[in-house]
CSV table of C-alpha atoms in Angstrom, one decimal:
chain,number,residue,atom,x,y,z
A,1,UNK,CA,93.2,152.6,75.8
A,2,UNK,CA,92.9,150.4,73.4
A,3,UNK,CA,96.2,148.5,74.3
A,4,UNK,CA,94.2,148.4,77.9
A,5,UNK,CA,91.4,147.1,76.1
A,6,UNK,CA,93.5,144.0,74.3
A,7,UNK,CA,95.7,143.1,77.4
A,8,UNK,CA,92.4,142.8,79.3
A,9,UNK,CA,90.3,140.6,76.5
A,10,UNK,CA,93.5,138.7,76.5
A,11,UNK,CA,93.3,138.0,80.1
A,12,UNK,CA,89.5,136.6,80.2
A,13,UNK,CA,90.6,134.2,77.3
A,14,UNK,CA,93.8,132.9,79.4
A,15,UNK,CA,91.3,132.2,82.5
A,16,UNK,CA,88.5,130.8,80.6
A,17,UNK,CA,91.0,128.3,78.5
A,18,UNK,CA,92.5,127.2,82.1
A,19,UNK,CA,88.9,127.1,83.4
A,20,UNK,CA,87.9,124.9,80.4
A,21,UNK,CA,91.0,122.5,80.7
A,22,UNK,CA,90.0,122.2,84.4
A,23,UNK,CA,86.7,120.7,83.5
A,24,UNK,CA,87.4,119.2,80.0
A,25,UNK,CA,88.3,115.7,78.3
A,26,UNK,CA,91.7,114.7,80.3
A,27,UNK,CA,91.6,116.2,83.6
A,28,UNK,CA,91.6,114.4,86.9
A,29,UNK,CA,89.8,115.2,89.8
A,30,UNK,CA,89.5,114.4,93.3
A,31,UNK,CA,86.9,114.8,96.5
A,32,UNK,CA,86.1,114.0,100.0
A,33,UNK,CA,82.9,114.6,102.0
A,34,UNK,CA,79.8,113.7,104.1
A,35,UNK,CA,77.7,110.6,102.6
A,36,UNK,CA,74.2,110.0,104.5
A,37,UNK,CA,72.7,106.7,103.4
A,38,UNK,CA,68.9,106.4,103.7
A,39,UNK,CA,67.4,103.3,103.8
A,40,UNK,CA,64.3,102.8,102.3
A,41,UNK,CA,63.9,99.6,103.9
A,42,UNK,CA,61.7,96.6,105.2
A,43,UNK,CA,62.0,92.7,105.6
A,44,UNK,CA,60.4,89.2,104.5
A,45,UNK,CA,59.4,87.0,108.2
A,46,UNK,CA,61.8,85.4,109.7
A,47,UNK,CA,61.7,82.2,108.5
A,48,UNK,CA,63.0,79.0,110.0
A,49,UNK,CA,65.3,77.0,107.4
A,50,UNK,CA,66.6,73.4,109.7
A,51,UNK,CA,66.3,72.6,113.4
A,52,UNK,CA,69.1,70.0,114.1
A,53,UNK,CA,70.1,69.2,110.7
A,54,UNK,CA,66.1,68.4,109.6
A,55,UNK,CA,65.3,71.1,106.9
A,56,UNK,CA,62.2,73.0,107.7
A,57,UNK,CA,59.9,75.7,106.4
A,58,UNK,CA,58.2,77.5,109.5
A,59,UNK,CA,57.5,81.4,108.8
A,60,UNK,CA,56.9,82.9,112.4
A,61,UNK,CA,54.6,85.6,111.1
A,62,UNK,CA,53.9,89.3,111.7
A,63,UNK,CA,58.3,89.4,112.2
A,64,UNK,CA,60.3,92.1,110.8
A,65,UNK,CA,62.8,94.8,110.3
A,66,UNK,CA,64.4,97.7,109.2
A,67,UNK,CA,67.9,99.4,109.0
A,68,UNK,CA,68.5,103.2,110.4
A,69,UNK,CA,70.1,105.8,108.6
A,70,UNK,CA,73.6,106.2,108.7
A,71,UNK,CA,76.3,108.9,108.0
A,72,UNK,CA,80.4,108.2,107.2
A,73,UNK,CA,82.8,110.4,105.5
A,74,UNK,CA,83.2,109.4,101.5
A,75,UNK,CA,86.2,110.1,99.0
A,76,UNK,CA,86.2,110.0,94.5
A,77,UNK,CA,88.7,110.3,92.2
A,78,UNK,CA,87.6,110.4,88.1
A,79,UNK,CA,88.5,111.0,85.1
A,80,UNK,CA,87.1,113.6,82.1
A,81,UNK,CA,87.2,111.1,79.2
A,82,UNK,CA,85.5,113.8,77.4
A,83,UNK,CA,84.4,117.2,78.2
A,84,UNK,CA,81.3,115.9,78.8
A,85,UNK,CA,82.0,112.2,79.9
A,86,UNK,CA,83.7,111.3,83.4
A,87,UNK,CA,84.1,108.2,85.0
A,88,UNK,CA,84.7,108.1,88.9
A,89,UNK,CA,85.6,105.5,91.7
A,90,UNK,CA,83.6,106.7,94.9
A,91,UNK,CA,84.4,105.1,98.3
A,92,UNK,CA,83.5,105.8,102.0
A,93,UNK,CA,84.6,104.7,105.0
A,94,UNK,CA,82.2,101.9,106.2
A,95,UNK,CA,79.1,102.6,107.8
A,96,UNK,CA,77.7,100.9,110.8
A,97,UNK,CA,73.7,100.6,110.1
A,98,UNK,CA,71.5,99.4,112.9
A,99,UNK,CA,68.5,96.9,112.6
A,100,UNK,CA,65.4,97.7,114.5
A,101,UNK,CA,62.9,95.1,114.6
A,102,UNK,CA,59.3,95.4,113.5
A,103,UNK,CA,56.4,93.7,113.8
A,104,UNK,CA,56.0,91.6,116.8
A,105,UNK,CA,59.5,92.0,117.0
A,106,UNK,CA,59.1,95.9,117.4
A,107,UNK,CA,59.4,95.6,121.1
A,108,UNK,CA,62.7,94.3,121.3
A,109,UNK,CA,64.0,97.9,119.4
A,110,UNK,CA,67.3,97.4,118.0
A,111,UNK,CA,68.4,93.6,117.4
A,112,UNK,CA,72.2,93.8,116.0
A,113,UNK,CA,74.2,96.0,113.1
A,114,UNK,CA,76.8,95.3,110.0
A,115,UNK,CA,78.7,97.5,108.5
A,116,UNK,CA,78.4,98.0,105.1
A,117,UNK,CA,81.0,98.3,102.4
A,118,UNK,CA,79.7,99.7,98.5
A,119,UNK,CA,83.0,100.5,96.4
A,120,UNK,CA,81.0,102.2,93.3
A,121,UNK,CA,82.2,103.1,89.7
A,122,UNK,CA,80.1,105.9,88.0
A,123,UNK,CA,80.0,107.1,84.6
A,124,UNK,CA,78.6,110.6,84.3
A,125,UNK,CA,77.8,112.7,82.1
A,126,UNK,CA,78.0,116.6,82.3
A,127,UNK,CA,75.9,119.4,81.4
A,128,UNK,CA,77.5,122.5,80.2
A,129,UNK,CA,80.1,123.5,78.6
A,130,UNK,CA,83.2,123.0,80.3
A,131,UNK,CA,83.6,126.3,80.7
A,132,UNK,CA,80.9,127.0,82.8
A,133,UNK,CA,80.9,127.2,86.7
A,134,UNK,CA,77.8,125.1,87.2
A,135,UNK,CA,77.8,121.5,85.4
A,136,UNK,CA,74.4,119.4,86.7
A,137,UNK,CA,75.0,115.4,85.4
A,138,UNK,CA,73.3,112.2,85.2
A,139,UNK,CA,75.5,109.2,86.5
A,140,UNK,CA,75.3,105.4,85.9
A,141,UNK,CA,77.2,102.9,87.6
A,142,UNK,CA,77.5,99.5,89.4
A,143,UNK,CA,78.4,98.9,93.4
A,144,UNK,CA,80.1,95.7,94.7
A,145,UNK,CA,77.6,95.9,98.3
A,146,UNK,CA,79.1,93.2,101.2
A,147,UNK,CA,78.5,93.5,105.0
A,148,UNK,CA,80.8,92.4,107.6
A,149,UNK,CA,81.1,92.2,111.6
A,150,UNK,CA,77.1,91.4,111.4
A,151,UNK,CA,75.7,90.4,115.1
A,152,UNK,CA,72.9,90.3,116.9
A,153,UNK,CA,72.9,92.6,120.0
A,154,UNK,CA,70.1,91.9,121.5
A,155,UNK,CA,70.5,89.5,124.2
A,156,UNK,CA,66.5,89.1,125.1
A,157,UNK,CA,66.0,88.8,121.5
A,158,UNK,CA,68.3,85.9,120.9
A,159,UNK,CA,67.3,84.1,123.9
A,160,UNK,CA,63.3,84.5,123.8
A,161,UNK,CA,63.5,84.4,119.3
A,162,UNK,CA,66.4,82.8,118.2
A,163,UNK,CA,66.3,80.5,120.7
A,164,UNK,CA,70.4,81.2,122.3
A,165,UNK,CA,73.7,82.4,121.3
A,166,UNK,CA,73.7,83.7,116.9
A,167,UNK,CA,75.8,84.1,114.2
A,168,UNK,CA,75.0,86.6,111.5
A,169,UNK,CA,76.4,85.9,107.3
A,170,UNK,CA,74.7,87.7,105.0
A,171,UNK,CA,74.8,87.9,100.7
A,172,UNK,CA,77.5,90.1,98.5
A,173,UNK,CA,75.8,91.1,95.0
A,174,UNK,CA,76.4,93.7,92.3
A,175,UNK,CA,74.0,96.6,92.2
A,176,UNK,CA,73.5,99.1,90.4
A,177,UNK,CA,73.4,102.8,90.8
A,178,UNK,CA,71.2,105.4,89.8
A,179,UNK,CA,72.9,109.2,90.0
A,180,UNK,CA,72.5,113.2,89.4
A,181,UNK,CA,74.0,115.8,91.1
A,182,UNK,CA,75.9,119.1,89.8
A,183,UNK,CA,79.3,121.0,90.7
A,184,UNK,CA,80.4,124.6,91.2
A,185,UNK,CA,83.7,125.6,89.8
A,186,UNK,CA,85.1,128.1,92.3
A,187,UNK,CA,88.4,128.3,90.0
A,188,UNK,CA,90.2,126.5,88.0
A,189,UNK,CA,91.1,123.7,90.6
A,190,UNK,CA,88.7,124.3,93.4
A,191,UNK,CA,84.9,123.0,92.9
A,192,UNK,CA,82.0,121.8,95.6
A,193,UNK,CA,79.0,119.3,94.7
A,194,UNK,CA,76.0,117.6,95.7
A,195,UNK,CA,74.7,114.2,94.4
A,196,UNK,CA,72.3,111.6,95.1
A,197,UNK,CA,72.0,108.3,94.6
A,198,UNK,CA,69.5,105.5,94.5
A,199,UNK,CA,70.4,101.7,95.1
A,200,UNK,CA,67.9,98.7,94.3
A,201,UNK,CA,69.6,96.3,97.2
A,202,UNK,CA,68.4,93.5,99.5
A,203,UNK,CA,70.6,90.3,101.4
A,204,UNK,CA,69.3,87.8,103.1
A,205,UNK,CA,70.5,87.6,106.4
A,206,UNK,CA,71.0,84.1,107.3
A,207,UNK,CA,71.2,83.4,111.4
A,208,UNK,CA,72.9,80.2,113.1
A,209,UNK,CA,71.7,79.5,116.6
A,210,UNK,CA,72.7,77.1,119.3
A,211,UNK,CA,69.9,75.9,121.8
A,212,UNK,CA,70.9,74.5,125.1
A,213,UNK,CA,68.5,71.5,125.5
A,214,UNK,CA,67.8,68.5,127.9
A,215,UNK,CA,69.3,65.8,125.3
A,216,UNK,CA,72.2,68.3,124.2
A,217,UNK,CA,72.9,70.8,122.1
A,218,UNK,CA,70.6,71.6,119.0
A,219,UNK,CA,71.4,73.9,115.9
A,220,UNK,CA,68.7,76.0,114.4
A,221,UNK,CA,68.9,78.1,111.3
A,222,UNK,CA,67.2,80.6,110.1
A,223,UNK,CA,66.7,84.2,107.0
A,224,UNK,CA,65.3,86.8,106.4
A,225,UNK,CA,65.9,88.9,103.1
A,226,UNK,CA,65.8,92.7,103.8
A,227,UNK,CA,65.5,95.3,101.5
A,228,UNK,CA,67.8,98.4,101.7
A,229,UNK,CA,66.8,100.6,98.7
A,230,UNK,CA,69.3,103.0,100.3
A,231,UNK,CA,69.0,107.0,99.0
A,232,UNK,CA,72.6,108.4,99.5
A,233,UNK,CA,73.5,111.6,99.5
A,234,UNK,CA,76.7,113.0,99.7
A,235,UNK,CA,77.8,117.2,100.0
A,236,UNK,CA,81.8,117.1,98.9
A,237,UNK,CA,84.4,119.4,98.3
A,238,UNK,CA,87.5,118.9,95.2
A,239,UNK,CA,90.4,119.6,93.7
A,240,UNK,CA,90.8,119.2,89.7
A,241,UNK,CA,94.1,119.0,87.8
């Protein structure tokens, strides 16, 4: 009985050591899963920058807009520095957000998209010991935010605003991010996780339009800055080793 008894303490010792190096200073970990970005957004008017070369200053007033949610599928790989310390590289594959105009421009619904890529590096650190199954954190990081294959969409919108045919370059910048979350251990190796994220972001979206005139034709540029304040979420499974 007692041998019973010391082959079986022995036992729970060997699984909680390997659970503890599973989640403890020097392990690696991967995951991949569903990221849903939630804009908090809104715009400043569209404002009129240079007709033809002349600048200008010309707000048209009561213009606006706003992005729509968007989902993609998101990957990490980190790094325990400590038991309680991790840093992690998250990525995702970029999402296409739509912009819906408000205001006066409310009628013309959606006006163009972007896609946005946010490479993000998070330092976190865990609740817990590293023992245990369930290890909430508080993260703090930075994201490198850019936007490419940005158009307008909407043809009535470019003719009857913009004035004829647009292109769309918008503003890279450093954010940074604000995260908690928490992971389940299922084993040693296996583990599933929720987090969310907040980002203080805007770009100014900056427009170049050509109008067909009598005398030729004239450029016209225009901006907007637009704030994103995106809430991400993201649900992911992982492997640690």
């Amino acid at each position: 009985m007692k041998l019973k008894q010391a082959v079986t303490g022995m036992a729970v010792l060997a699984c909680m050591s390997t659970a503890a190096h599973a989640q403890s200073a020097g392990t690696f970990f991967f995951s991949t899963g569903w990221f849903h970005l939630a804009p908090q957004s809104s715009s400043d008017p569209l404002t009129v920058t240079s007709i033809g070369g002349s600048p200008t200053n010309i707000t048209e007033a009561n213009t606006g807009a706003s992005l729509s949610s968007a989902d993609t599928i998101g990957f990490t790989g980190g790094y325990f520095i400590t038991d309680h310390i991790a840093t992690e590289f998250v990525i995702g594959v970029p999402p296409t957000f739509d912009l819906e105009g408000s205001g006066s421009l409310e009628q013309f619904g959606k006006l163009g998209q972007a896609k946005q890529w946010s490479p993000t590096l998070l330092f976190k650190y865990y609740f817990n010991a590293p023992t245990a199954s369930f290890r909430p954190y508080l993260g703090l990081g930075v994201s490198r935010v850019s936007f490419t294959d940005a158009k307008i969409t909407n043809s009535n919108f470019e003719a009857n605003v913009l004035h004829g045919p647009t292109s769309v370059s918008t503003d890279s910048s450093w954010v940074p991010v604000f995260n908690a979350g928490f992971t389940y251990a299922f084993d040693q190796h296996w583990f599933a996780g929720v987090s969310i994220s907040y980002l203080p972001l805007s770009t100014t979206a900056k427009l170049n339009s050509t109008s067909t005139t009598v005398v030729g034709t004239l450029n016209i540029q225009s901006q907007t800055k637009i704030k994103l304040n995106p809430i991400v979420t993201y649900a992911n499974v992982g492997y640690r080793f």
